[in-house]
């Protein structure tokens, strides 16, 4: 009897559950315009529009041969002085204390110098801050880059996307976080389901609509579609 009552209750709720129509755009969670804080001539350019780049991969670099040489020299010198200090530290009890302090000083100064040279080198290289795809290239090989020119490459994250829903403002008390959104994307016959994770706290003045977010994946930013929010 109890099981029968539960089934009847479920059917009753399903019968009177309301579905709210909503449209949406697929938006990337991360979208950036990448640039450099150094000036120079573009010596390497490793990307084209549409290329997928892994975090840390080199996108472009300026003519930095001198900076590379100075960094490599400083790095090798730091390694040499670090090994020298380690070697003498093993027999420090038979070495003059002042000499040991000098070895330690030389090691620390060389490491600091190598770190500074690396920072200077990094300023001439543009690397991917996250896994991304290039959407626009505003620079070419051999072009002059100024430190104030910050919009060299436009990128977005493909693997971290969301739906931005729009629905009528009259439902502002009914739509809540955790509700199910059933939807389809224009150009595809597949049906999807997602959970509302955020509701924007303002109403769009021009359309008198509200917005909400649904996390998703494997959809290209820029796509759009529609669906329904299941509310009770």
C-alpha positions as YAML, in Angstrom:
chain: A
units: angstrom
residues:
- id: 1
  name: UNK
  ca: [0.00, 0.00, 0.00]
- id: 2
  name: UNK
  ca: [2.82, 2.40, 0.92]
- id: 3
  name: UNK
  ca: [4.63, 1.67, -2.36]
- id: 4
  name: UNK
  ca: [1.43, 2.32, -4.29]
- id: 5
  name: UNK
  ca: [0.97, 5.66, -2.50]
- id: 6
  name: UNK
  ca: [4.52, 6.74, -3.36]
- id: 7
  name: UNK
  ca: [3.96, 5.92, -7.05]
- id: 8
  name: UNK
  ca: [0.71, 7.90, -7.09]
- id: 9
  name: UNK
  ca: [2.44, 10.86, -5.39]
- id: 10
  name: UNK
  ca: [5.28, 10.79, -7.91]
- id: 11
  name: UNK
  ca: [2.83, 10.73, -10.82]
- id: 12
  name: UNK
  ca: [0.87, 13.60, -9.27]
- id: 13
  name: UNK
  ca: [4.02, 15.75, -8.90]
- id: 14
  name: UNK
  ca: [5.12, 14.95, -12.42]
- id: 15
  name: UNK
  ca: [1.69, 15.86, -13.75]
- id: 16
  name: UNK
  ca: [1.73, 19.30, -12.17]
- id: 17
  name: UNK
  ca: [5.46, 20.05, -12.58]
- id: 18
  name: UNK
  ca: [5.99, 23.22, -14.58]
- id: 19
  name: UNK
  ca: [8.50, 23.62, -17.38]
- id: 20
  name: UNK
  ca: [9.95, 27.07, -18.04]
- id: 21
  name: UNK
  ca: [11.26, 27.83, -21.51]
- id: 22
  name: UNK
  ca: [14.79, 29.23, -21.75]
- id: 23
  name: UNK
  ca: [17.28, 29.99, -24.49]
- id: 24
  name: UNK
  ca: [21.04, 29.83, -23.98]
- id: 25
  name: UNK
  ca: [24.47, 30.59, -25.39]
- id: 26
  name: UNK
  ca: [27.48, 28.32, -24.90]
- id: 27
  name: UNK
  ca: [30.21, 30.41, -23.26]
- id: 28
  name: UNK
  ca: [33.78, 29.59, -22.30]
- id: 29
  name: UNK
  ca: [34.62, 29.96, -18.60]
- id: 30
  name: UNK
  ca: [38.04, 31.34, -19.59]
- id: 31
  name: UNK
  ca: [38.60, 33.92, -22.32]
- id: 32
  name: UNK
  ca: [41.79, 35.98, -22.52]
- id: 33
  name: UNK
  ca: [43.70, 38.48, -24.62]
- id: 34
  name: UNK
  ca: [47.37, 37.62, -24.18]
- id: 35
  name: UNK
  ca: [50.29, 40.03, -24.43]
- id: 36
  name: UNK
  ca: [53.83, 40.70, -23.20]
- id: 37
  name: UNK
  ca: [55.36, 43.22, -20.83]
- id: 38
  name: UNK
  ca: [58.51, 43.55, -23.00]
- id: 39
  name: UNK
  ca: [59.19, 45.20, -26.36]
- id: 40
  name: UNK
  ca: [60.93, 43.63, -29.35]
- id: 41
  name: UNK
  ca: [60.53, 41.87, -32.68]
- id: 42
  name: UNK
  ca: [58.57, 38.62, -32.97]
- id: 43
  name: UNK
  ca: [61.18, 35.95, -33.70]
- id: 44
  name: UNK
  ca: [59.04, 32.82, -33.26]
- id: 45
  name: UNK
  ca: [55.29, 32.40, -33.70]
- id: 46
  name: UNK
  ca: [54.08, 28.87, -33.09]
- id: 47
  name: UNK
  ca: [50.29, 29.19, -33.41]
- id: 48
  name: UNK
  ca: [47.51, 29.82, -35.90]
- id: 49
  name: UNK
  ca: [43.81, 30.48, -35.39]
- id: 50
  name: UNK
  ca: [42.12, 27.24, -34.33]
- id: 51
  name: UNK
  ca: [45.24, 25.66, -32.82]
- id: 52
  name: UNK
  ca: [44.84, 23.88, -29.49]
- id: 53
  name: UNK
  ca: [47.67, 24.66, -27.08]
- id: 54
  name: UNK
  ca: [48.57, 22.96, -23.80]
- id: 55
  name: UNK
  ca: [49.29, 24.96, -20.66]
- id: 56
  name: UNK
  ca: [52.93, 26.09, -20.61]
- id: 57
  name: UNK
  ca: [53.54, 25.65, -24.35]
- id: 58
  name: UNK
  ca: [55.39, 28.46, -26.10]
- id: 59
  name: UNK
  ca: [53.06, 30.64, -28.20]
- id: 60
  name: UNK
  ca: [55.54, 33.25, -29.39]
- id: 61
  name: UNK
  ca: [58.85, 34.83, -28.42]
- id: 62
  name: UNK
  ca: [60.69, 38.05, -29.18]
- id: 63
  name: UNK
  ca: [64.27, 38.27, -30.45]
- id: 64
  name: UNK
  ca: [65.78, 37.13, -27.15]
- id: 65
  name: UNK
  ca: [69.07, 35.46, -28.11]
- id: 66
  name: UNK
  ca: [71.01, 37.69, -25.71]
- id: 67
  name: UNK
  ca: [68.59, 37.03, -22.84]
- id: 68
  name: UNK
  ca: [68.81, 33.26, -23.47]
- id: 69
  name: UNK
  ca: [72.62, 33.31, -23.46]
- id: 70
  name: UNK
  ca: [72.75, 35.39, -20.30]
- id: 71
  name: UNK
  ca: [70.29, 33.09, -18.55]
- id: 72
  name: UNK
  ca: [72.15, 29.92, -19.58]
- id: 73
  name: UNK
  ca: [75.46, 31.42, -18.41]
- id: 74
  name: UNK
  ca: [73.95, 32.47, -15.08]
- id: 75
  name: UNK
  ca: [72.27, 29.07, -14.61]
- id: 76
  name: UNK
  ca: [75.46, 27.12, -15.25]
- id: 77
  name: UNK
  ca: [77.43, 29.43, -12.95]
- id: 78
  name: UNK
  ca: [74.83, 28.91, -10.21]
- id: 79
  name: UNK
  ca: [75.03, 25.13, -10.61]
- id: 80
  name: UNK
  ca: [78.83, 25.22, -10.47]
- id: 81
  name: UNK
  ca: [78.93, 27.36, -7.31]
- id: 82
  name: UNK
  ca: [76.24, 25.22, -5.67]
- id: 83
  name: UNK
  ca: [78.34, 22.08, -6.27]
- id: 84
  name: UNK
  ca: [81.45, 23.89, -5.01]
- id: 85
  name: UNK
  ca: [79.70, 24.84, -1.78]
- id: 86
  name: UNK
  ca: [78.34, 21.30, -1.29]
- id: 87
  name: UNK
  ca: [81.81, 19.84, -1.80]
- id: 88
  name: UNK
  ca: [83.45, 22.09, 0.79]
- id: 89
  name: UNK
  ca: [80.50, 21.82, 3.19]
- id: 90
  name: UNK
  ca: [81.35, 18.13, 3.63]
- id: 91
  name: UNK
  ca: [84.74, 19.09, 5.10]
- id: 92
  name: UNK
  ca: [83.71, 22.40, 6.69]
- id: 93
  name: UNK
  ca: [85.28, 21.40, 10.00]
- id: 94
  name: UNK
  ca: [88.77, 21.71, 8.47]
- id: 95
  name: UNK
  ca: [88.09, 24.86, 6.39]
- id: 96
  name: UNK
  ca: [88.36, 28.42, 7.56]
- id: 97
  name: UNK
  ca: [84.95, 29.77, 8.62]
- id: 98
  name: UNK
  ca: [85.35, 32.93, 6.55]
- id: 99
  name: UNK
  ca: [86.00, 30.89, 3.41]
- id: 100
  name: UNK
  ca: [82.87, 28.84, 4.01]
- id: 101
  name: UNK
  ca: [80.87, 32.02, 4.41]
- id: 102
  name: UNK
  ca: [82.29, 33.25, 1.09]
- id: 103
  name: UNK
  ca: [81.36, 29.99, -0.64]
- id: 104
  name: UNK
  ca: [77.82, 30.29, 0.76]
- id: 105
  name: UNK
  ca: [77.59, 33.93, -0.31]
- id: 106
  name: UNK
  ca: [78.79, 33.15, -3.85]
- id: 107
  name: UNK
  ca: [76.26, 30.32, -4.13]
- id: 108
  name: UNK
  ca: [73.33, 32.45, -2.99]
- id: 109
  name: UNK
  ca: [74.24, 35.44, -5.15]
- id: 110
  name: UNK
  ca: [74.66, 33.24, -8.25]
- id: 111
  name: UNK
  ca: [71.25, 31.64, -7.67]
- id: 112
  name: UNK
  ca: [69.62, 35.05, -7.29]
- id: 113
  name: UNK
  ca: [71.30, 36.25, -10.48]
- id: 114
  name: UNK
  ca: [70.07, 33.18, -12.38]
- id: 115
  name: UNK
  ca: [66.52, 33.78, -11.12]
- id: 116
  name: UNK
  ca: [66.64, 37.41, -12.26]
- id: 117
  name: UNK
  ca: [67.93, 36.39, -15.71]
- id: 118
  name: UNK
  ca: [65.11, 33.85, -15.98]
- id: 119
  name: UNK
  ca: [62.52, 36.51, -15.15]
- id: 120
  name: UNK
  ca: [63.92, 38.77, -17.88]
- id: 121
  name: UNK
  ca: [63.85, 35.88, -20.36]
- id: 122
  name: UNK
  ca: [60.25, 34.99, -19.50]
- id: 123
  name: UNK
  ca: [59.17, 38.53, -20.28]
- id: 124
  name: UNK
  ca: [60.19, 37.92, -23.91]
- id: 125
  name: UNK
  ca: [58.20, 34.66, -24.17]
- id: 126
  name: UNK
  ca: [54.45, 34.20, -24.29]
- id: 127
  name: UNK
  ca: [53.31, 30.83, -22.96]
- id: 128
  name: UNK
  ca: [49.82, 29.37, -22.63]
- id: 129
  name: UNK
  ca: [48.38, 30.14, -19.17]
- id: 130
  name: UNK
  ca: [45.96, 27.18, -19.47]
- id: 131
  name: UNK
  ca: [44.81, 24.61, -22.05]
- id: 132
  name: UNK
  ca: [43.34, 26.77, -24.78]
- id: 133
  name: UNK
  ca: [42.45, 27.31, -28.41]
- id: 134
  name: UNK
  ca: [43.50, 30.37, -30.41]
- id: 135
  name: UNK
  ca: [40.53, 32.41, -31.64]
- id: 136
  name: UNK
  ca: [42.33, 35.43, -33.09]
- id: 137
  name: UNK
  ca: [45.93, 36.33, -33.99]
- id: 138
  name: UNK
  ca: [46.74, 40.04, -33.90]
- id: 139
  name: UNK
  ca: [50.47, 39.72, -34.65]
- id: 140
  name: UNK
  ca: [52.71, 38.27, -37.36]
- id: 141
  name: UNK
  ca: [56.25, 36.94, -37.50]
- id: 142
  name: UNK
  ca: [58.76, 39.81, -37.67]
- id: 143
  name: UNK
  ca: [56.32, 42.40, -36.30]
- id: 144
  name: UNK
  ca: [57.40, 44.94, -33.71]
- id: 145
  name: UNK
  ca: [55.79, 44.50, -30.30]
- id: 146
  name: UNK
  ca: [55.55, 47.27, -27.73]
- id: 147
  name: UNK
  ca: [55.29, 46.55, -24.03]
- id: 148
  name: UNK
  ca: [51.97, 48.41, -23.92]
- id: 149
  name: UNK
  ca: [50.58, 46.25, -26.76]
- id: 150
  name: UNK
  ca: [48.77, 43.67, -24.65]
- id: 151
  name: UNK
  ca: [46.36, 42.14, -27.18]
- id: 152
  name: UNK
  ca: [48.59, 39.87, -29.27]
- id: 153
  name: UNK
  ca: [46.62, 36.62, -29.17]
- id: 154
  name: UNK
  ca: [42.95, 35.99, -28.29]
- id: 155
  name: UNK
  ca: [42.25, 32.61, -26.70]
- id: 156
  name: UNK
  ca: [39.53, 30.64, -24.96]
- id: 157
  name: UNK
  ca: [39.34, 27.40, -22.97]
- id: 158
  name: UNK
  ca: [37.41, 24.69, -24.85]
- id: 159
  name: UNK
  ca: [37.22, 22.16, -22.02]
- id: 160
  name: UNK
  ca: [35.70, 24.54, -19.48]
- id: 161
  name: UNK
  ca: [32.36, 25.79, -20.83]
- id: 162
  name: UNK
  ca: [28.92, 26.70, -19.52]
- id: 163
  name: UNK
  ca: [25.44, 27.56, -20.74]
- id: 164
  name: UNK
  ca: [24.18, 31.06, -20.00]
- id: 165
  name: UNK
  ca: [20.39, 30.73, -19.86]
- id: 166
  name: UNK
  ca: [17.85, 33.50, -20.42]
- id: 167
  name: UNK
  ca: [14.25, 33.20, -19.22]
- id: 168
  name: UNK
  ca: [11.32, 35.51, -18.49]
- id: 169
  name: UNK
  ca: [11.62, 37.63, -15.35]
- id: 170
  name: UNK
  ca: [8.17, 36.53, -14.11]
- id: 171
  name: UNK
  ca: [9.72, 33.22, -13.04]
- id: 172
  name: UNK
  ca: [12.24, 34.86, -10.70]
- id: 173
  name: UNK
  ca: [10.77, 33.10, -7.64]
- id: 174
  name: UNK
  ca: [10.43, 29.70, -9.30]
- id: 175
  name: UNK
  ca: [13.83, 29.07, -10.86]
- id: 176
  name: UNK
  ca: [16.36, 27.85, -8.31]
- id: 177
  name: UNK
  ca: [19.86, 26.39, -8.14]
- id: 178
  name: UNK
  ca: [19.79, 22.59, -8.43]
- id: 179
  name: UNK
  ca: [16.88, 22.36, -10.87]
- id: 180
  name: UNK
  ca: [17.22, 20.27, -14.05]
- id: 181
  name: UNK
  ca: [17.55, 21.94, -17.45]
- id: 182
  name: UNK
  ca: [16.74, 19.76, -20.47]
- id: 183
  name: UNK
  ca: [18.00, 21.23, -23.72]
- id: 184
  name: UNK
  ca: [19.15, 20.80, -27.30]
- id: 185
  name: UNK
  ca: [21.74, 22.69, -29.34]
- id: 186
  name: UNK
  ca: [20.98, 24.18, -32.73]
- id: 187
  name: UNK
  ca: [22.33, 21.92, -35.46]
- id: 188
  name: UNK
  ca: [22.13, 18.74, -33.36]
- id: 189
  name: UNK
  ca: [19.31, 16.24, -32.68]
- id: 190
  name: UNK
  ca: [20.86, 15.15, -29.37]
- id: 191
  name: UNK
  ca: [19.12, 16.02, -26.09]
- id: 192
  name: UNK
  ca: [21.12, 17.01, -23.00]
- id: 193
  name: UNK
  ca: [20.47, 17.52, -19.32]
- id: 194
  name: UNK
  ca: [22.25, 19.77, -16.86]
- id: 195
  name: UNK
  ca: [21.83, 21.26, -13.41]
- id: 196
  name: UNK
  ca: [21.44, 24.99, -12.74]
- id: 197
  name: UNK
  ca: [24.50, 26.05, -10.73]
- id: 198
  name: UNK
  ca: [24.05, 29.82, -10.55]
- id: 199
  name: UNK
  ca: [21.28, 32.40, -10.95]
- id: 200
  name: UNK
  ca: [22.31, 35.96, -11.80]
- id: 201
  name: UNK
  ca: [20.92, 38.49, -9.28]
- id: 202
  name: UNK
  ca: [19.88, 41.12, -11.83]
- id: 203
  name: UNK
  ca: [17.26, 41.49, -14.56]
- id: 204
  name: UNK
  ca: [18.30, 42.54, -18.07]
- id: 205
  name: UNK
  ca: [16.74, 45.95, -18.66]
- id: 206
  name: UNK
  ca: [16.51, 45.67, -22.44]
- id: 207
  name: UNK
  ca: [14.77, 42.26, -22.59]
- id: 208
  name: UNK
  ca: [13.26, 41.95, -19.06]
- id: 209
  name: UNK
  ca: [14.87, 38.52, -18.73]
- id: 210
  name: UNK
  ca: [16.92, 36.80, -16.06]
- id: 211
  name: UNK
  ca: [20.03, 34.69, -16.55]
- id: 212
  name: UNK
  ca: [21.32, 31.46, -15.03]
- id: 213
  name: UNK
  ca: [24.24, 29.09, -15.57]
- id: 214
  name: UNK
  ca: [24.49, 25.38, -16.30]
- id: 215
  name: UNK
  ca: [27.88, 23.63, -16.42]
- id: 216
  name: UNK
  ca: [28.54, 21.51, -19.50]
- id: 217
  name: UNK
  ca: [31.33, 20.10, -21.66]
- id: 218
  name: UNK
  ca: [32.12, 19.00, -25.21]
- id: 219
  name: UNK
  ca: [30.20, 21.95, -26.70]
- id: 220
  name: UNK
  ca: [31.83, 24.66, -28.79]
- id: 221
  name: UNK
  ca: [31.66, 28.20, -27.39]
- id: 222
  name: UNK
  ca: [29.40, 30.35, -29.55]
- id: 223
  name: UNK
  ca: [26.73, 27.68, -30.07]
- id: 224
  name: UNK
  ca: [23.19, 28.40, -28.92]
- id: 225
  name: UNK
  ca: [19.97, 26.51, -28.31]
- id: 226
  name: UNK
  ca: [16.91, 26.23, -26.09]
- id: 227
  name: UNK
  ca: [15.29, 24.01, -23.53]
- id: 228
  name: UNK
  ca: [13.12, 23.87, -20.42]
- id: 229
  name: UNK
  ca: [13.74, 24.21, -16.70]
- id: 230
  name: UNK
  ca: [11.78, 21.73, -14.60]
- id: 231
  name: UNK
  ca: [10.24, 23.42, -11.57]
- id: 232
  name: UNK
  ca: [7.55, 22.42, -9.10]
...
